[in-house]
Amino acid sequence: MRSCSGADNPLRRWKSPAALKTVPAHASSRSRPRALSRQSWIVVGASMRFCSGRSMSPRSVQNWPWWARAPCRPVHTGNLPLLVTTLMLRKILIVDDDAIARMAVAGVLESENAWTLTQAGDGRQALDLLEAGFRPDLCLLDVRMPLIDGLEFTRRVRADERFRDLKIVVTSGSTDREAIVAFARLRVSGFLPKPCSAEKIFGVLRPLLAPATPA
């Protein structure tokens, strides 16, 4: 088992807290993903550095589980080549005035341990979070809500250059064609019907939140 410590530790160049996961240098490409199991997530909310005693090709990284893939780059420490990759938990904002619906979706998402969840009871609360500096990677948005509904929330988000690129997935039990067209014109990332199975939720969210694969 290779390890990094002291002055030779390449992780010293990063200021953010990190967890270091080492993989045997002789491990095959097929066995490496198993070493990067969810049990390796020992620092919640922090970046994680996975090091291998020998460099890995982009093709081998593509075979990792979707939640373990992240942009990576080689780091050389003396004669030991390392492939260092950063894995950050994705942030999801759930916006729905129905507390039971929010908790149901949160319960499904928490089973993955691949993201952190924040909830808001309506569009006004969600906008307040964004104004306060919160930057989710994706927003699961209900349509019909008091104060500021889903459509108005989306309009305001797209009109503000600070968070106009926020990925928004609309959740609704309505099949109102006009509303669907209006959301599509505002460049939402997807639609989920209510009620929705866990399989459908993950089918929409995983591609949107999966880290980019190195070219």
PDB file of C-alpha atoms in Angstrom:
ATOM      1  CA  MET A   1       0.000   0.000   0.000  1.00  0.00           C
ATOM      2  CA  ARG A   2       1.428   3.330  -1.029  1.00  0.00           C
ATOM      3  CA  SER A   3       1.012   6.289   1.305  1.00  0.00           C
ATOM      4  CA  CYS A   4       1.815   9.978   1.377  1.00  0.00           C
ATOM      5  CA  SER A   5       3.007  11.788   4.477  1.00  0.00           C
ATOM      6  CA  GLY A   6       5.015  14.734   5.728  1.00  0.00           C
ATOM      7  CA  ALA A   7       6.643  17.167   3.323  1.00  0.00           C
ATOM      8  CA  ASP A   8       6.160  14.737   0.413  1.00  0.00           C
ATOM      9  CA  ASN A   9       2.399  14.801   0.761  1.00  0.00           C
ATOM     10  CA  PRO A  10       0.986  16.572  -2.339  1.00  0.00           C
ATOM     11  CA  LEU A  11      -2.163  17.362  -0.388  1.00  0.00           C
ATOM     12  CA  ARG A  12      -0.281  20.045   1.535  1.00  0.00           C
ATOM     13  CA  ARG A  13      -0.670  22.369  -1.438  1.00  0.00           C
ATOM     14  CA  TRP A  14      -4.443  22.494  -0.893  1.00  0.00           C
ATOM     15  CA  LYS A  15      -5.842  24.618   1.891  1.00  0.00           C
ATOM     16  CA  SER A  16      -9.268  22.953   2.105  1.00  0.00           C
ATOM     17  CA  PRO A  17      -9.671  19.955   4.433  1.00  0.00           C
ATOM     18  CA  ALA A  18      -9.279  16.715   2.542  1.00  0.00           C
ATOM     19  CA  ALA A  19      -9.383  12.991   3.095  1.00  0.00           C
ATOM     20  CA  LEU A  20      -6.679  10.878   1.501  1.00  0.00           C
ATOM     21  CA  LYS A  21      -7.583   7.454   0.150  1.00  0.00           C
ATOM     22  CA  THR A  22      -4.688   5.267  -0.991  1.00  0.00           C
ATOM     23  CA  VAL A  23      -5.018   2.333  -3.395  1.00  0.00           C
ATOM     24  CA  PRO A  24      -2.482  -0.502  -3.796  1.00  0.00           C
ATOM     25  CA  ALA A  25      -0.099   0.197  -6.657  1.00  0.00           C
ATOM     26  CA  HIS A  26      -0.620  -3.333  -7.977  1.00  0.00           C
ATOM     27  CA  ALA A  27      -4.415  -3.041  -7.938  1.00  0.00           C
ATOM     28  CA  SER A  28      -6.111  -3.662 -11.243  1.00  0.00           C
ATOM     29  CA  SER A  29      -8.286  -1.053 -12.926  1.00  0.00           C
ATOM     30  CA  ARG A  30     -11.300  -3.204 -12.122  1.00  0.00           C
ATOM     31  CA  SER A  31     -10.574  -3.390  -8.391  1.00  0.00           C
ATOM     32  CA  ARG A  32      -9.842   0.326  -7.895  1.00  0.00           C
ATOM     33  CA  PRO A  33     -13.487   1.446  -7.969  1.00  0.00           C
ATOM     34  CA  ARG A  34     -14.256  -0.987  -5.133  1.00  0.00           C
ATOM     35  CA  ALA A  35     -11.554   0.689  -3.045  1.00  0.00           C
ATOM     36  CA  LEU A  36     -13.364   3.987  -3.520  1.00  0.00           C
ATOM     37  CA  SER A  37     -16.490   2.844  -1.734  1.00  0.00           C
ATOM     38  CA  ARG A  38     -18.885   5.167   0.066  1.00  0.00           C
ATOM     39  CA  GLN A  39     -17.263   4.023   3.303  1.00  0.00           C
ATOM     40  CA  SER A  40     -14.274   6.121   2.201  1.00  0.00           C
ATOM     41  CA  TRP A  41     -16.281   9.309   2.741  1.00  0.00           C
ATOM     42  CA  ILE A  42     -14.809  10.175   6.124  1.00  0.00           C
ATOM     43  CA  VAL A  43     -14.929  13.976   5.846  1.00  0.00           C
ATOM     44  CA  VAL A  44     -18.466  15.126   5.130  1.00  0.00           C
ATOM     45  CA  GLY A  45     -18.667  18.241   2.987  1.00  0.00           C
ATOM     46  CA  ALA A  46     -14.919  18.348   2.317  1.00  0.00           C
ATOM     47  CA  SER A  47     -12.981  17.546  -0.805  1.00  0.00           C
ATOM     48  CA  MET A  48     -11.408  14.111  -1.008  1.00  0.00           C
ATOM     49  CA  ARG A  49      -8.147  13.133  -2.673  1.00  0.00           C
ATOM     50  CA  PHE A  50      -7.775   9.613  -4.045  1.00  0.00           C
ATOM     51  CA  CYS A  51      -4.184   8.612  -4.833  1.00  0.00           C
ATOM     52  CA  SER A  52      -2.914   5.585  -6.698  1.00  0.00           C
ATOM     53  CA  GLY A  53       0.678   4.388  -6.727  1.00  0.00           C
ATOM     54  CA  ARG A  54       0.621   4.369 -10.515  1.00  0.00           C
ATOM     55  CA  SER A  55      -1.090   6.612 -13.003  1.00  0.00           C
ATOM     56  CA  MET A  56      -4.488   5.623 -14.382  1.00  0.00           C
ATOM     57  CA  SER A  57      -5.758   6.292 -17.857  1.00  0.00           C
ATOM     58  CA  PRO A  58      -8.925   8.314 -18.525  1.00  0.00           C
ATOM     59  CA  ARG A  59     -10.476   5.075 -19.827  1.00  0.00           C
ATOM     60  CA  SER A  60     -10.070   3.366 -16.453  1.00  0.00           C
ATOM     61  CA  VAL A  61     -11.615   6.367 -14.672  1.00  0.00           C
ATOM     62  CA  GLN A  62     -14.660   6.127 -16.946  1.00  0.00           C
ATOM     63  CA  ASN A  63     -15.323   2.666 -15.491  1.00  0.00           C
ATOM     64  CA  TRP A  64     -15.672   4.028 -11.957  1.00  0.00           C
ATOM     65  CA  PRO A  65     -19.128   4.474 -10.399  1.00  0.00           C
ATOM     66  CA  TRP A  66     -20.737   7.736 -11.516  1.00  0.00           C
ATOM     67  CA  TRP A  67     -20.446   9.249  -8.023  1.00  0.00           C
ATOM     68  CA  ALA A  68     -16.710   8.508  -7.838  1.00  0.00           C
ATOM     69  CA  ARG A  69     -15.715  10.170 -11.101  1.00  0.00           C
ATOM     70  CA  ALA A  70     -14.203  13.649 -10.908  1.00  0.00           C
ATOM     71  CA  PRO A  71     -11.765  15.775 -12.906  1.00  0.00           C
ATOM     72  CA  CYS A  72      -8.282  14.426 -12.267  1.00  0.00           C
ATOM     73  CA  ARG A  73      -4.711  15.321 -13.065  1.00  0.00           C
ATOM     74  CA  PRO A  74      -1.308  13.686 -12.480  1.00  0.00           C
ATOM     75  CA  VAL A  75       0.887  14.893  -9.634  1.00  0.00           C
ATOM     76  CA  HIS A  76       4.524  13.736  -9.432  1.00  0.00           C
ATOM     77  CA  THR A  77       6.202  13.349  -6.043  1.00  0.00           C
ATOM     78  CA  GLY A  78       9.772  12.248  -6.673  1.00  0.00           C
ATOM     79  CA  ASN A  79       9.613   8.974  -8.580  1.00  0.00           C
ATOM     80  CA  LEU A  80       6.054   8.232  -7.510  1.00  0.00           C
ATOM     81  CA  PRO A  81       3.387   9.273 -10.043  1.00  0.00           C
ATOM     82  CA  LEU A  82       0.025   9.924  -8.448  1.00  0.00           C
ATOM     83  CA  LEU A  83      -3.372  10.475  -9.936  1.00  0.00           C
ATOM     84  CA  VAL A  84      -5.168  12.944  -7.690  1.00  0.00           C
ATOM     85  CA  THR A  85      -8.875  13.471  -8.059  1.00  0.00           C
ATOM     86  CA  THR A  86     -11.208  15.746  -6.135  1.00  0.00           C
ATOM     87  CA  LEU A  87     -14.662  14.516  -5.140  1.00  0.00           C
ATOM     88  CA  MET A  88     -17.051  17.167  -3.877  1.00  0.00           C
ATOM     89  CA  LEU A  89     -20.532  16.423  -2.608  1.00  0.00           C
ATOM     90  CA  ARG A  90     -23.049  18.058  -4.918  1.00  0.00           C
ATOM     91  CA  LYS A  91     -25.551  20.480  -3.380  1.00  0.00           C
ATOM     92  CA  ILE A  92     -29.275  20.114  -4.142  1.00  0.00           C
ATOM     93  CA  LEU A  93     -31.934  22.676  -3.226  1.00  0.00           C
ATOM     94  CA  ILE A  94     -35.445  21.220  -2.817  1.00  0.00           C
ATOM     95  CA  VAL A  95     -38.163  23.875  -3.180  1.00  0.00           C
ATOM     96  CA  ASP A  96     -41.730  22.804  -2.354  1.00  0.00           C
ATOM     97  CA  ASP A  97     -44.447  24.207  -0.106  1.00  0.00           C
ATOM     98  CA  ASP A  98     -45.556  20.663   0.783  1.00  0.00           C
ATOM     99  CA  ALA A  99     -43.345  19.594   3.691  1.00  0.00           C
ATOM    100  CA  ILE A 100     -44.307  15.928   3.271  1.00  0.00           C
ATOM    101  CA  ALA A 101     -43.330  16.015  -0.406  1.00  0.00           C
ATOM    102  CA  ARG A 102     -40.000  17.654   0.470  1.00  0.00           C
ATOM    103  CA  MET A 103     -39.206  15.033   3.083  1.00  0.00           C
ATOM    104  CA  ALA A 104     -40.187  12.216   0.723  1.00  0.00           C
ATOM    105  CA  VAL A 105     -37.811  13.458  -1.976  1.00  0.00           C
ATOM    106  CA  ALA A 106     -35.088  14.124   0.589  1.00  0.00           C
ATOM    107  CA  GLY A 107     -35.443  10.580   1.910  1.00  0.00           C
ATOM    108  CA  VAL A 108     -34.919   9.162  -1.571  1.00  0.00           C
ATOM    109  CA  LEU A 109     -31.896  11.358  -2.264  1.00  0.00           C
ATOM    110  CA  GLU A 110     -30.266  10.687   1.102  1.00  0.00           C
ATOM    111  CA  SER A 111     -30.063   6.990   0.214  1.00  0.00           C
ATOM    112  CA  GLU A 112     -27.302   7.832  -2.282  1.00  0.00           C
ATOM    113  CA  ASN A 113     -24.951   9.702   0.107  1.00  0.00           C
ATOM    114  CA  ALA A 114     -23.743  11.594  -2.953  1.00  0.00           C
ATOM    115  CA  TRP A 115     -25.038  15.088  -2.214  1.00  0.00           C
ATOM    116  CA  THR A 116     -26.009  17.544   0.500  1.00  0.00           C
ATOM    117  CA  LEU A 117     -29.618  18.708   0.679  1.00  0.00           C
ATOM    118  CA  THR A 118     -31.154  22.079   1.539  1.00  0.00           C
ATOM    119  CA  GLN A 119     -34.901  22.723   1.641  1.00  0.00           C
ATOM    120  CA  ALA A 120     -37.069  25.798   1.045  1.00  0.00           C
ATOM    121  CA  GLY A 121     -40.839  26.131   1.506  1.00  0.00           C
ATOM    122  CA  ASP A 122     -41.466  28.436  -1.449  1.00  0.00           C
ATOM    123  CA  GLY A 123     -39.792  30.479  -4.154  1.00  0.00           C
ATOM    124  CA  ARG A 124     -39.262  33.432  -1.835  1.00  0.00           C
ATOM    125  CA  GLN A 125     -37.269  31.372   0.659  1.00  0.00           C
ATOM    126  CA  ALA A 126     -35.258  29.840  -2.180  1.00  0.00           C
ATOM    127  CA  LEU A 127     -34.383  33.264  -3.592  1.00  0.00           C
ATOM    128  CA  ASP A 128     -33.372  34.448  -0.129  1.00  0.00           C
ATOM    129  CA  LEU A 129     -30.935  31.532   0.085  1.00  0.00           C
ATOM    130  CA  LEU A 130     -29.425  32.434  -3.284  1.00  0.00           C
ATOM    131  CA  GLU A 131     -29.177  36.095  -2.322  1.00  0.00           C
ATOM    132  CA  ALA A 132     -27.370  35.055   0.877  1.00  0.00           C
ATOM    133  CA  GLY A 133     -24.695  33.308  -1.169  1.00  0.00           C
ATOM    134  CA  PHE A 134     -25.901  29.716  -1.278  1.00  0.00           C
ATOM    135  CA  ARG A 135     -24.994  28.153  -4.623  1.00  0.00           C
ATOM    136  CA  PRO A 136     -26.612  24.768  -5.212  1.00  0.00           C
ATOM    137  CA  ASP A 137     -25.570  22.590  -8.118  1.00  0.00           C
ATOM    138  CA  LEU A 138     -29.209  21.802  -8.874  1.00  0.00           C
ATOM    139  CA  CYS A 139     -32.672  22.913  -7.787  1.00  0.00           C
ATOM    140  CA  LEU A 140     -35.666  20.561  -7.577  1.00  0.00           C
ATOM    141  CA  LEU A 141     -38.544  22.992  -8.023  1.00  0.00           C
ATOM    142  CA  ASP A 142     -42.276  22.637  -7.428  1.00  0.00           C
ATOM    143  CA  VAL A 143     -44.606  24.671  -9.660  1.00  0.00           C
ATOM    144  CA  ARG A 144     -47.526  25.754  -7.493  1.00  0.00           C
ATOM    145  CA  MET A 145     -46.378  27.556  -4.354  1.00  0.00           C
ATOM    146  CA  PRO A 146     -47.441  30.647  -2.377  1.00  0.00           C
ATOM    147  CA  LEU A 147     -45.635  34.012  -2.515  1.00  0.00           C
ATOM    148  CA  ILE A 148     -43.397  33.134  -5.478  1.00  0.00           C
ATOM    149  CA  ASP A 149     -44.330  30.110  -7.571  1.00  0.00           C
ATOM    150  CA  GLY A 150     -41.979  27.935  -9.568  1.00  0.00           C
ATOM    151  CA  LEU A 151     -42.338  29.797 -12.849  1.00  0.00           C
ATOM    152  CA  GLU A 152     -41.682  33.215 -11.328  1.00  0.00           C
ATOM    153  CA  PHE A 153     -38.729  31.825  -9.365  1.00  0.00           C
ATOM    154  CA  THR A 154     -37.230  30.480 -12.582  1.00  0.00           C
ATOM    155  CA  ARG A 155     -37.756  33.813 -14.374  1.00  0.00           C
ATOM    156  CA  ARG A 156     -35.936  35.691 -11.613  1.00  0.00           C
ATOM    157  CA  VAL A 157     -33.079  33.194 -11.504  1.00  0.00           C
ATOM    158  CA  ARG A 158     -32.537  33.394 -15.254  1.00  0.00           C
ATOM    159  CA  ALA A 159     -32.630  37.204 -15.120  1.00  0.00           C
ATOM    160  CA  ASP A 160     -29.846  37.386 -12.508  1.00  0.00           C
ATOM    161  CA  GLU A 161     -26.324  36.859 -13.859  1.00  0.00           C
ATOM    162  CA  ARG A 162     -25.127  35.580 -10.474  1.00  0.00           C
ATOM    163  CA  PHE A 163     -27.100  32.345 -10.704  1.00  0.00           C
ATOM    164  CA  ARG A 164     -28.737  32.289 -14.130  1.00  0.00           C
ATOM    165  CA  ASP A 165     -26.920  29.043 -14.992  1.00  0.00           C
ATOM    166  CA  LEU A 166     -28.460  27.138 -12.079  1.00  0.00           C
ATOM    167  CA  LYS A 167     -29.728  23.728 -13.171  1.00  0.00           C
ATOM    168  CA  ILE A 168     -33.456  23.505 -12.445  1.00  0.00           C
ATOM    169  CA  VAL A 169     -35.567  20.352 -12.545  1.00  0.00           C
ATOM    170  CA  VAL A 170     -39.301  21.048 -12.335  1.00  0.00           C
ATOM    171  CA  THR A 171     -41.501  18.690 -10.297  1.00  0.00           C
ATOM    172  CA  SER A 172     -45.261  18.858 -10.783  1.00  0.00           C
ATOM    173  CA  GLY A 173     -48.413  16.766 -10.845  1.00  0.00           C
ATOM    174  CA  SER A 174     -49.868  19.027 -13.530  1.00  0.00           C
ATOM    175  CA  THR A 175     -49.670  18.418 -17.273  1.00  0.00           C
ATOM    176  CA  ASP A 176     -50.403  22.044 -18.184  1.00  0.00           C
ATOM    177  CA  ARG A 177     -48.870  22.360 -21.649  1.00  0.00           C
ATOM    178  CA  GLU A 178     -48.524  26.149 -21.438  1.00  0.00           C
ATOM    179  CA  ALA A 179     -46.570  25.886 -18.191  1.00  0.00           C
ATOM    180  CA  ILE A 180     -44.304  23.195 -19.642  1.00  0.00           C
ATOM    181  CA  VAL A 181     -43.578  25.358 -22.688  1.00  0.00           C
ATOM    182  CA  ALA A 182     -42.900  28.383 -20.455  1.00  0.00           C
ATOM    183  CA  PHE A 183     -40.399  26.423 -18.355  1.00  0.00           C
ATOM    184  CA  ALA A 184     -38.740  25.013 -21.468  1.00  0.00           C
ATOM    185  CA  ARG A 185     -38.212  28.537 -22.807  1.00  0.00           C
ATOM    186  CA  LEU A 186     -36.480  29.361 -19.528  1.00  0.00           C
ATOM    187  CA  ARG A 187     -34.000  26.535 -20.133  1.00  0.00           C
ATOM    188  CA  VAL A 188     -34.894  24.210 -17.275  1.00  0.00           C
ATOM    189  CA  SER A 189     -32.849  21.028 -17.191  1.00  0.00           C
ATOM    190  CA  GLY A 190     -35.700  18.557 -16.864  1.00  0.00           C
ATOM    191  CA  PHE A 191     -39.176  17.642 -15.643  1.00  0.00           C
ATOM    192  CA  LEU A 192     -40.287  15.096 -13.050  1.00  0.00           C
ATOM    193  CA  PRO A 193     -43.948  14.126 -12.575  1.00  0.00           C
ATOM    194  CA  LYS A 194     -45.561  13.836  -9.157  1.00  0.00           C
ATOM    195  CA  PRO A 195     -45.600  11.283  -7.680  1.00  0.00           C
ATOM    196  CA  CYS A 196     -42.253  10.077  -8.940  1.00  0.00           C
ATOM    197  CA  SER A 197     -40.331   6.866  -8.320  1.00  0.00           C
ATOM    198  CA  ALA A 198     -36.783   6.825  -6.991  1.00  0.00           C
ATOM    199  CA  GLU A 199     -35.655   5.288 -10.280  1.00  0.00           C
ATOM    200  CA  LYS A 200     -37.002   8.253 -12.260  1.00  0.00           C
ATOM    201  CA  ILE A 201     -35.522  10.788  -9.839  1.00  0.00           C
ATOM    202  CA  PHE A 202     -32.051   9.271 -10.084  1.00  0.00           C
ATOM    203  CA  GLY A 203     -32.436   8.831 -13.834  1.00  0.00           C
ATOM    204  CA  VAL A 204     -32.817  12.597 -14.221  1.00  0.00           C
ATOM    205  CA  LEU A 205     -30.418  13.805 -11.510  1.00  0.00           C
ATOM    206  CA  ARG A 206     -27.418  11.537 -12.009  1.00  0.00           C
ATOM    207  CA  PRO A 207     -26.527  12.740 -15.524  1.00  0.00           C
ATOM    208  CA  LEU A 208     -26.954  16.366 -14.441  1.00  0.00           C
ATOM    209  CA  LEU A 209     -24.785  16.032 -11.332  1.00  0.00           C
ATOM    210  CA  ALA A 210     -22.140  13.559 -12.463  1.00  0.00           C
ATOM    211  CA  PRO A 211     -18.641  15.124 -12.463  1.00  0.00           C
ATOM    212  CA  ALA A 212     -17.070  15.738 -15.836  1.00  0.00           C
ATOM    213  CA  THR A 213     -14.962  12.882 -17.181  1.00  0.00           C
ATOM    214  CA  PRO A 214     -11.429  13.830 -18.265  1.00  0.00           C
ATOM    215  CA  ALA A 215     -10.947  13.973 -22.024  1.00  0.00           C
TER     216      ALA A 215
END
